[in-house]
């Protein structure tokens, strides 16, 4: 009986815990636990991944960091009004949200002036307390906070900078400096607390060389970056069709409209730069040559979480004939992202349990900018994921 | 040196040799031989299939059957006017087209009353003469004639009918009966002449049980059916995305507009029935359940060979949220089909050379209704094709 | 003060009163009266039509006929679940819906065998009682019931049939015959009760010659047919662009998907015939020549009231150059129809008050198949409507 | 008989005479004169504008200014290859193009340092010589040169600047200064030569106050700006539909892709600023409030003259329900523009003949940014144009 068993419980710690994606994760795990919804959207529930020994959704305990203080119940209601989740669910999971509310802690705000060495200790402590208080067998951290701008190219270019060398970084932190983007500080705190880490955003997070070293030394697995939930997902399914049919993609225009919190963040060109870089990487890798064409991400508040992408592809076939394909994707971003966050939490927890360390390239299926691999073709990524699971 | 060598030449016999696809094949092989065009669209020229020992395009000799008498040069010119091929190519390949014209023979017209036993001998003789006269190492037959209606369900249902048993069929032909659809008579003639056969149309052709037996007894390979060049191609690339992301496809509406000869044929509901059956098969196989939604193929003469497909997909994600995707495919049908016909001719010739017999399920990549397999996912079909080539 | 005034009240009698459109009308008028919503979608509230002396929305009393018995509150809830109206409104207008429920009467079911003469008296009586009981200054009847098939061409072709001559019709009814489609019987009942009539459906209703005579003799105005709310609306705005730019429309493909009650009705080819005829009329009239291209209305239950239309237009410009335009319309049918029903009720009531008799051709703006005019261009229809109002 | 008559001939002087639009105008007028093509796309040939006394197309003589030297025949051939005009026409109008080539003169290049006073005299002289040499009854100038950036806001803001006051301007020119954008210098030259002027581009041209005074003093008519041939055309047909149906447009995203010379020019953000300003003006005027949503013009060389616009409209209906419409316009820019240039030449010539002076607001039908009027609704513009013609 589920009620009686003493299954080991796993902690899912969300950075950006009051955001749309995070709130949808919390409503969703609660609804799944209560049998109020189906497993649609949950990749890890597909037969191909079954029997992999992943922690059950019902055995996840959710906590997290955020800067804001908007109550989770209010966030859930406004997601209900926006059609991101069914309004009728909100009262049914009210108590679970209230309980989760108690497990949220103040995050790290780069603008606050808090020295990163102190913040690191604080964040690490939050994770350890979470694990201890709830008797969790392990905790995984998933970053679903607002997208940050890319890090300074100059700092990245210097091999001796704190971004590129862990010892330099530790010395800098000890000296009261604050060299890291917030996302990377969260990753470091996770590693120091012995937690696996997933970057669902295009923020630098675990991708800095110093951070890669930190994960290695801590002996924990990590995965990223930037959840593949919309236009890029479609691209990674469609582009191989052109490639294997020897059709030459001549231009691919990508127009994205988005409201919501994420849309507001990406209205800032600096933040959008991370996202467009992450979105562009795959196409060239798949078709084998650079492809011309604009890529825009526009903030259209009216659309809320309903991301609409309109793409126009021009391609050439036999004897030089030009043809076109267009598509419009109208997806609910958080409803697409949330189940993947749950999937990734379960998978990275299993990877941790199985002793895997460093970038989990087999999780590229979930990401726009997959760490540890150049494979962007969706079906090949799927095959790699299924193989990873079957080898456990 | 290519100029001097005495490479063995392979015959490519086209049923429907004056049609749009066939004419594009002839212009294309001539243009490739003369170095007038690139290999865009030719799957067999991709690195993954290289070194497989396929006959070179330059070593193909094209002939064929048709009912009509419209000169090939005129057909090529009208394809040039319709934008299916570059008008400038037509004068440059004029002499090759005139030469091919000499290699065309009158086909079999079911409405003519010609007894099928006699027609069989005549068609078989055409193939043997073609091989002998041109010193061809082997001949492959590809059906690119007008789509036929499905065969009578009652006849198919009777295990003792001529459609289902080769001995019964031979007896019927000997008795002066004409039980076969024309496409199957062509396939039988191919087998009796020792030729491999490819069905690029949804016509019954090689798919009748009696015909499967005939190929087996003749020891030749065959492949089919119905070239996958447009909407179904896109479906087979996109539908696995929904499946592996655990997104539930709720409806998929498929609207196709087509002019040209094929469009005119499919304006007849009986002929269209073959095509819509062939187009529908894959989606259910990929997503694992029947999918609601209309499928229309409409004759819009104005569009000529430019097939336009407009699809609307409604799907459900996490927590029951409904989302949509639409696409418009505007492809030049014959420009998409012709290179695949060339690919298939080379591949089936190689299969014949390698001693393969019966349905070549590894060629499913090319077909809407792949024989010998239920695999409809484009990338899995690609993997199977690459594997087949690497095992040769 | 609105509360104190004794404004004359007007009755709005809906045929098909439990349908999606009717229920949305009832929720909408209640919400407007209570100040719970804005006037978006209400044409008669635009400045150009202001000061015309139309009855106020707050002064409408709604009743109606239907065959079914599903409670209005339940219908409203299911519209709320389908996103046709905001769920939060339903409890707020609950009492108004309960009150309207009391004003509904059993309609006329052609399959019931009830002689039409008897039914006529019954329906007429319902209208008269409604007017008397509620002290209404006048009652207008709007048909929003399920679409009927077209009437028999043979009967329509005979000038002496009951459909074509009022005296013959009256004699037939007196003789116990039942020659009319239900929609026309409702119109006749309206006229006999001294009520104006609007046909919002493509059903025959008021369009039969005998019915035109009946309206004339009764001295009442009527308008129709078939509310223009989606693809046809867009056509009537776009097609004049091609015409006045001297661009030749070569083909116009119209693909419609629809669920809901209306979608289920139109899944029957006989009923759909009325609709496709009504939808096709305008384009030819606007561009001045027949236009090739398929028109389909497909029942896709999954889409509910969310009608999706995908159109593909091919046109020719200077020097014969071919170009294309496509559009996708994703509209909520009942949300588009309901405010027009309210507009029409107010306008036809005003026409009645002003002594207008017969077909109101100036209301063509609202209809796919406008009575009394061949003007299908939306902007010209708008100008006619504004002119009509300003002449009152 | 047309052959014998001595009809007065009108000069059409094109600024940007070697561009795509200009070349298409030249091929088109030659083809029309020779009876090689139909009048599709020519608004002035519609019955509503007939009998207006416009000069016949056959009586137009074309000349012009350009900076480049690419031969017209070569330009026509490359337009033929790009599908902008039928390749078969090019040899048939070869002699006419050669003749027109002789009538082209070097234009004014702002980067050349030529003092504008001198350039003005030179350009004016070119126009007068053209009129005299060919015995033209009058000459009209149409600007179809590359789009210029907007003029400096500071200069425009100063009421005493040369841009705002004709006397100041004349004094500046006399003093050897060069205060004008090239497009305005062309307009001034036209006025000084007694020619009517049409600005088919978004360049400042005749829109500067000093230029308005110059036209007034010269007693000539002018019209502009920026030919309305694609997305903006569709907007001006569609937006009134939302307005008159009381549907609230919430966002309208406009994505434009374009190659060709115009696309290359607009890849420069400064030049694009003129165009996006011109494109945005109308929507707000039509719906009566600002509308959110991105507008991009992207340079996609691959598409050549085939401008593709993808628009996404979100709107609100009754009870706050949100709906969407999308369209894709795939038009051949020069094929859409050229006939309008011919129309405008004939209309402005007639206006000149009829003694009209200043901005011809009745020609707003043709323009994105109509001078002399705020009317952007296409059908109202059409009505105004028809009325203007009927009043002549
Ligand atoms: N939804 C998708 O489909 C999708 C796909 C890929 C990536 N993502 C990424 O996921 C992230 C979350 O998206 P969302 O729609 O939930 O955004 P959101 O704006 O609704 O939520 C972001 C949350 O992060 C919090 N936050 C900001 N800075 C923080 C900090 N320093 N520490 C802790 N919390 C912080 C904010 O207060 C907010 O609550 C974004 O980076 C987005 O780009 C989303
Ligand atoms: N073009 C594509 O993308 C594509 C894709 C899949 C399948 N197909 C199939 O390929 C076939 C050819 O297409 P097409 O566009 O060239 O059509 P088409 O109408 O241009 O050509 C068909 C030719 O077949 C000939 N023909 C008819 N009956 C015959 C008979 N009994 N014997 C010999 N010849 C006969 C006709 O005379 C004609 O020349 C069609 O069946 C089509 O469905 C085409
Ligand atoms: N919604 C739109 O945008 C739109 C536009 C144009 C026309 N219309 C027409 O409006 C009508 C109503 O559409 P809907 O979506 O509300 O359909 P619906 O199926 O939801 O409602 C129709 C109602 O009519 C009732 N009915 C059927 N036969 C009747 C009879 N003989 N007497 C009385 N009632 C009867 C049914 O019981 C049902 O309650 C349809 O004919 C539709 O074609 C709708
Ligand atoms: N094609 C359309 O649908 C359309 C619609 C509206 C406006 N327009 C405008 O029409 C203009 C022409 O478009 P196009 O496609 O022909 O462009 P194009 O680039 O092919 O041609 C522009 C021509 O102008 C010439 N030119 C540049 N500067 C000049 C100068 N100072 N004096 C004389 N000539 C000069 C160039 O050499 C070139 O030959 C553009 O400004 C465009 O924005 C076009
Ligand atoms: Na199969
Ligand atoms: Na009419």
PDB file of N, CA, C and O in Angstrom, chain B residues 118-153:
ATOM      1  N   UNK B 118      -1.606 -12.326 -72.578  1.00  0.00           N
ATOM      2  CA  UNK B 118      -0.863 -11.808 -73.729  1.00  0.00           C
ATOM      3  C   UNK B 118      -0.064 -10.558 -73.350  1.00  0.00           C
ATOM      4  O   UNK B 118       1.092 -10.395 -73.749  1.00  0.00           O
ATOM      5  N   UNK B 119      -0.721  -9.684 -72.585  1.00  0.00           N
ATOM      6  CA  UNK B 119      -0.046  -8.446 -72.185  1.00  0.00           C
ATOM      7  C   UNK B 119       1.199  -8.759 -71.356  1.00  0.00           C
ATOM      8  O   UNK B 119       2.249  -8.132 -71.513  1.00  0.00           O
ATOM      9  N   UNK B 120       1.053  -9.755 -70.486  1.00  0.00           N
ATOM     10  CA  UNK B 120       2.182 -10.141 -69.638  1.00  0.00           C
ATOM     11  C   UNK B 120       3.392 -10.509 -70.494  1.00  0.00           C
ATOM     12  O   UNK B 120       4.522 -10.038 -70.256  1.00  0.00           O
ATOM     13  N   UNK B 121       3.159 -11.329 -71.494  1.00  0.00           N
ATOM     14  CA  UNK B 121       4.250 -11.755 -72.372  1.00  0.00           C
ATOM     15  C   UNK B 121       4.855 -10.559 -73.097  1.00  0.00           C
ATOM     16  O   UNK B 121       6.082 -10.430 -73.237  1.00  0.00           O
ATOM     17  N   UNK B 122       3.995  -9.648 -73.529  1.00  0.00           N
ATOM     18  CA  UNK B 122       4.460  -8.477 -74.263  1.00  0.00           C
ATOM     19  C   UNK B 122       5.327  -7.573 -73.377  1.00  0.00           C
ATOM     20  O   UNK B 122       6.438  -7.167 -73.761  1.00  0.00           O
ATOM     21  N   UNK B 123       4.840  -7.288 -72.168  1.00  0.00           N
ATOM     22  CA  UNK B 123       5.573  -6.402 -71.255  1.00  0.00           C
ATOM     23  C   UNK B 123       6.908  -7.038 -70.857  1.00  0.00           C
ATOM     24  O   UNK B 123       7.954  -6.382 -70.838  1.00  0.00           O
ATOM     25  N   UNK B 124       6.840  -8.346 -70.566  1.00  0.00           N
ATOM     26  CA  UNK B 124       8.071  -9.068 -70.199  1.00  0.00           C
ATOM     27  C   UNK B 124       9.081  -8.992 -71.345  1.00  0.00           C
ATOM     28  O   UNK B 124      10.283  -8.767 -71.131  1.00  0.00           O
ATOM     29  N   UNK B 125       8.570  -9.158 -72.553  1.00  0.00           N
ATOM     30  CA  UNK B 125       9.442  -9.076 -73.729  1.00  0.00           C
ATOM     31  C   UNK B 125      10.085  -7.701 -73.861  1.00  0.00           C
ATOM     32  O   UNK B 125      11.268  -7.581 -74.193  1.00  0.00           O
ATOM     33  N   UNK B 126       9.307  -6.649 -73.562  1.00  0.00           N
ATOM     34  CA  UNK B 126       9.860  -5.286 -73.637  1.00  0.00           C
ATOM     35  C   UNK B 126      11.047  -5.137 -72.691  1.00  0.00           C
ATOM     36  O   UNK B 126      12.061  -4.523 -73.031  1.00  0.00           O
ATOM     37  N   UNK B 127      10.892  -5.700 -71.506  1.00  0.00           N
ATOM     38  CA  UNK B 127      11.965  -5.573 -70.506  1.00  0.00           C
ATOM     39  C   UNK B 127      13.208  -6.348 -70.945  1.00  0.00           C
ATOM     40  O   UNK B 127      14.342  -5.871 -70.819  1.00  0.00           O
ATOM     41  N   UNK B 128      12.979  -7.534 -71.486  1.00  0.00           N
ATOM     42  CA  UNK B 128      14.116  -8.375 -71.898  1.00  0.00           C
ATOM     43  C   UNK B 128      14.838  -7.759 -73.094  1.00  0.00           C
ATOM     44  O   UNK B 128      16.083  -7.744 -73.143  1.00  0.00           O
ATOM     45  N   UNK B 129      14.062  -7.219 -74.019  1.00  0.00           N
ATOM     46  CA  UNK B 129      14.691  -6.568 -75.175  1.00  0.00           C
ATOM     47  C   UNK B 129      15.513  -5.361 -74.727  1.00  0.00           C
ATOM     48  O   UNK B 129      16.607  -5.117 -75.238  1.00  0.00           O
ATOM     49  N   UNK B 130      14.944  -4.579 -73.807  1.00  0.00           N
ATOM     50  CA  UNK B 130      15.635  -3.396 -73.284  1.00  0.00           C
ATOM     51  C   UNK B 130      16.989  -3.816 -72.703  1.00  0.00           C
ATOM     52  O   UNK B 130      18.034  -3.237 -73.015  1.00  0.00           O
ATOM     53  N   UNK B 131      16.980  -4.859 -71.902  1.00  0.00           N
ATOM     54  CA  UNK B 131      18.216  -5.339 -71.268  1.00  0.00           C
ATOM     55  C   UNK B 131      19.213  -5.802 -72.319  1.00  0.00           C
ATOM     56  O   UNK B 131      20.407  -5.468 -72.257  1.00  0.00           O
ATOM     57  N   UNK B 132      18.714  -6.544 -73.295  1.00  0.00           N
ATOM     58  CA  UNK B 132      19.603  -7.108 -74.304  1.00  0.00           C
ATOM     59  C   UNK B 132      20.167  -6.024 -75.213  1.00  0.00           C
ATOM     60  O   UNK B 132      21.380  -5.940 -75.432  1.00  0.00           O
ATOM     61  N   UNK B 133      19.283  -5.195 -75.737  1.00  0.00           N
ATOM     62  CA  UNK B 133      19.720  -4.201 -76.715  1.00  0.00           C
ATOM     63  C   UNK B 133      20.783  -3.255 -76.160  1.00  0.00           C
ATOM     64  O   UNK B 133      21.666  -2.805 -76.884  1.00  0.00           O
ATOM     65  N   UNK B 134      20.629  -2.934 -74.865  1.00  0.00           N
ATOM     66  CA  UNK B 134      21.534  -1.934 -74.299  1.00  0.00           C
ATOM     67  C   UNK B 134      22.637  -2.564 -73.455  1.00  0.00           C
ATOM     68  O   UNK B 134      23.405  -1.840 -72.820  1.00  0.00           O
ATOM     69  N   UNK B 135      22.693  -3.899 -73.478  1.00  0.00           N
ATOM     70  CA  UNK B 135      23.758  -4.572 -72.742  1.00  0.00           C
ATOM     71  C   UNK B 135      23.759  -4.250 -71.265  1.00  0.00           C
ATOM     72  O   UNK B 135      24.798  -3.978 -70.661  1.00  0.00           O
ATOM     73  N   UNK B 136      22.574  -4.261 -70.668  1.00  0.00           N
ATOM     74  CA  UNK B 136      22.441  -3.836 -69.271  1.00  0.00           C
ATOM     75  C   UNK B 136      22.717  -5.005 -68.344  1.00  0.00           C
ATOM     76  O   UNK B 136      22.270  -6.132 -68.606  1.00  0.00           O
ATOM     77  N   UNK B 137      23.424  -4.719 -67.267  1.00  0.00           N
ATOM     78  CA  UNK B 137      23.733  -5.780 -66.319  1.00  0.00           C
ATOM     79  C   UNK B 137      22.476  -6.226 -65.589  1.00  0.00           C
ATOM     80  O   UNK B 137      22.329  -7.386 -65.219  1.00  0.00           O
ATOM     81  N   UNK B 138      21.590  -5.304 -65.394  1.00  0.00           N
ATOM     82  CA  UNK B 138      20.252  -5.648 -64.862  1.00  0.00           C
ATOM     83  C   UNK B 138      19.301  -4.484 -65.084  1.00  0.00           C
ATOM     84  O   UNK B 138      19.741  -3.369 -65.370  1.00  0.00           O
ATOM     85  N   UNK B 139      18.011  -4.795 -64.992  1.00  0.00           N
ATOM     86  CA  UNK B 139      16.973  -3.783 -65.175  1.00  0.00           C
ATOM     87  C   UNK B 139      16.113  -3.748 -63.914  1.00  0.00           C
ATOM     88  O   UNK B 139      15.757  -4.806 -63.393  1.00  0.00           O
ATOM     89  N   UNK B 140      15.828  -2.534 -63.442  1.00  0.00           N
ATOM     90  CA  UNK B 140      14.858  -2.405 -62.355  1.00  0.00           C
ATOM     91  C   UNK B 140      13.648  -1.642 -62.886  1.00  0.00           C
ATOM     92  O   UNK B 140      13.788  -0.764 -63.743  1.00  0.00           O
ATOM     93  N   UNK B 141      12.486  -2.024 -62.392  1.00  0.00           N
ATOM     94  CA  UNK B 141      11.241  -1.402 -62.843  1.00  0.00           C
ATOM     95  C   UNK B 141      10.677  -0.568 -61.703  1.00  0.00           C
ATOM     96  O   UNK B 141      10.593  -1.048 -60.568  1.00  0.00           O
ATOM     97  N   UNK B 142      10.315   0.703 -62.002  1.00  0.00           N
ATOM     98  CA  UNK B 142       9.695   1.550 -60.982  1.00  0.00           C
ATOM     99  C   UNK B 142       8.350   2.037 -61.494  1.00  0.00           C
ATOM    100  O   UNK B 142       8.263   2.607 -62.594  1.00  0.00           O
ATOM    101  N   UNK B 143       7.312   1.805 -60.716  1.00  0.00           N
ATOM    102  CA  UNK B 143       5.964   2.235 -61.109  1.00  0.00           C
ATOM    103  C   UNK B 143       5.726   3.676 -60.669  1.00  0.00           C
ATOM    104  O   UNK B 143       5.631   3.957 -59.467  1.00  0.00           O
ATOM    105  N   UNK B 144       5.644   4.558 -61.649  1.00  0.00           N
ATOM    106  CA  UNK B 144       5.250   5.945 -61.394  1.00  0.00           C
ATOM    107  C   UNK B 144       4.066   6.314 -62.281  1.00  0.00           C
ATOM    108  O   UNK B 144       3.917   7.463 -62.718  1.00  0.00           O
ATOM    109  N   UNK B 145       3.195   5.330 -62.540  1.00  0.00           N
ATOM    110  CA  UNK B 145       1.986   5.577 -63.337  1.00  0.00           C
ATOM    111  C   UNK B 145       0.868   6.124 -62.452  1.00  0.00           C
ATOM    112  O   UNK B 145       0.977   6.144 -61.212  1.00  0.00           O
ATOM    113  N   UNK B 146      -0.198   6.542 -63.087  1.00  0.00           N
ATOM    114  CA  UNK B 146      -1.348   7.076 -62.361  1.00  0.00           C
ATOM    115  C   UNK B 146      -1.826   6.098 -61.286  1.00  0.00           C
ATOM    116  O   UNK B 146      -1.853   4.886 -61.500  1.00  0.00           O
ATOM    117  N   UNK B 147      -2.225   6.659 -60.151  1.00  0.00           N
ATOM    118  CA  UNK B 147      -2.739   5.843 -59.050  1.00  0.00           C
ATOM    119  C   UNK B 147      -4.014   5.115 -59.458  1.00  0.00           C
ATOM    120  O   UNK B 147      -4.907   5.696 -60.069  1.00  0.00           O
ATOM    121  N   UNK B 148      -4.092   3.842 -59.117  1.00  0.00           N
ATOM    122  CA  UNK B 148      -5.300   3.054 -59.370  1.00  0.00           C
ATOM    123  C   UNK B 148      -6.172   2.995 -58.117  1.00  0.00           C
ATOM    124  O   UNK B 148      -5.666   3.171 -57.007  1.00  0.00           O
ATOM    125  N   UNK B 149      -7.439   2.664 -58.303  1.00  0.00           N
ATOM    126  CA  UNK B 149      -8.293   2.441 -57.126  1.00  0.00           C
ATOM    127  C   UNK B 149      -7.814   1.195 -56.373  1.00  0.00           C
ATOM    128  O   UNK B 149      -7.102   0.357 -56.932  1.00  0.00           O
ATOM    129  N   UNK B 150      -8.221   1.048 -55.080  1.00  0.00           N
ATOM    130  CA  UNK B 150      -7.906  -0.181 -54.358  1.00  0.00           C
ATOM    131  C   UNK B 150      -8.586  -1.371 -55.044  1.00  0.00           C
ATOM    132  O   UNK B 150      -9.591  -1.188 -55.740  1.00  0.00           O
ATOM    133  N   UNK B 151      -8.066  -2.577 -54.848  1.00  0.00           N
ATOM    134  CA  UNK B 151      -8.741  -3.742 -55.435  1.00  0.00           C
ATOM    135  C   UNK B 151      -9.968  -4.103 -54.626  1.00  0.00           C
ATOM    136  O   UNK B 151     -10.092  -3.746 -53.453  1.00  0.00           O
ATOM    137  N   UNK B 152     -10.839  -4.809 -55.290  1.00  0.00           N
ATOM    138  CA  UNK B 152     -12.102  -5.243 -54.707  1.00  0.00           C
ATOM    139  C   UNK B 152     -11.863  -6.023 -53.413  1.00  0.00           C
ATOM    140  O   UNK B 152     -11.109  -6.991 -53.388  1.00  0.00           O
ATOM    141  N   UNK B 153     -12.522  -5.576 -52.339  1.00  0.00           N
ATOM    142  CA  UNK B 153     -12.322  -6.215 -51.039  1.00  0.00           C
ATOM    143  C   UNK B 153     -12.754  -7.679 -51.060  1.00  0.00           C
ATOM    144  O   UNK B 153     -12.116  -8.538 -50.438  1.00  0.00           O
TER     145      UNK B 153
END
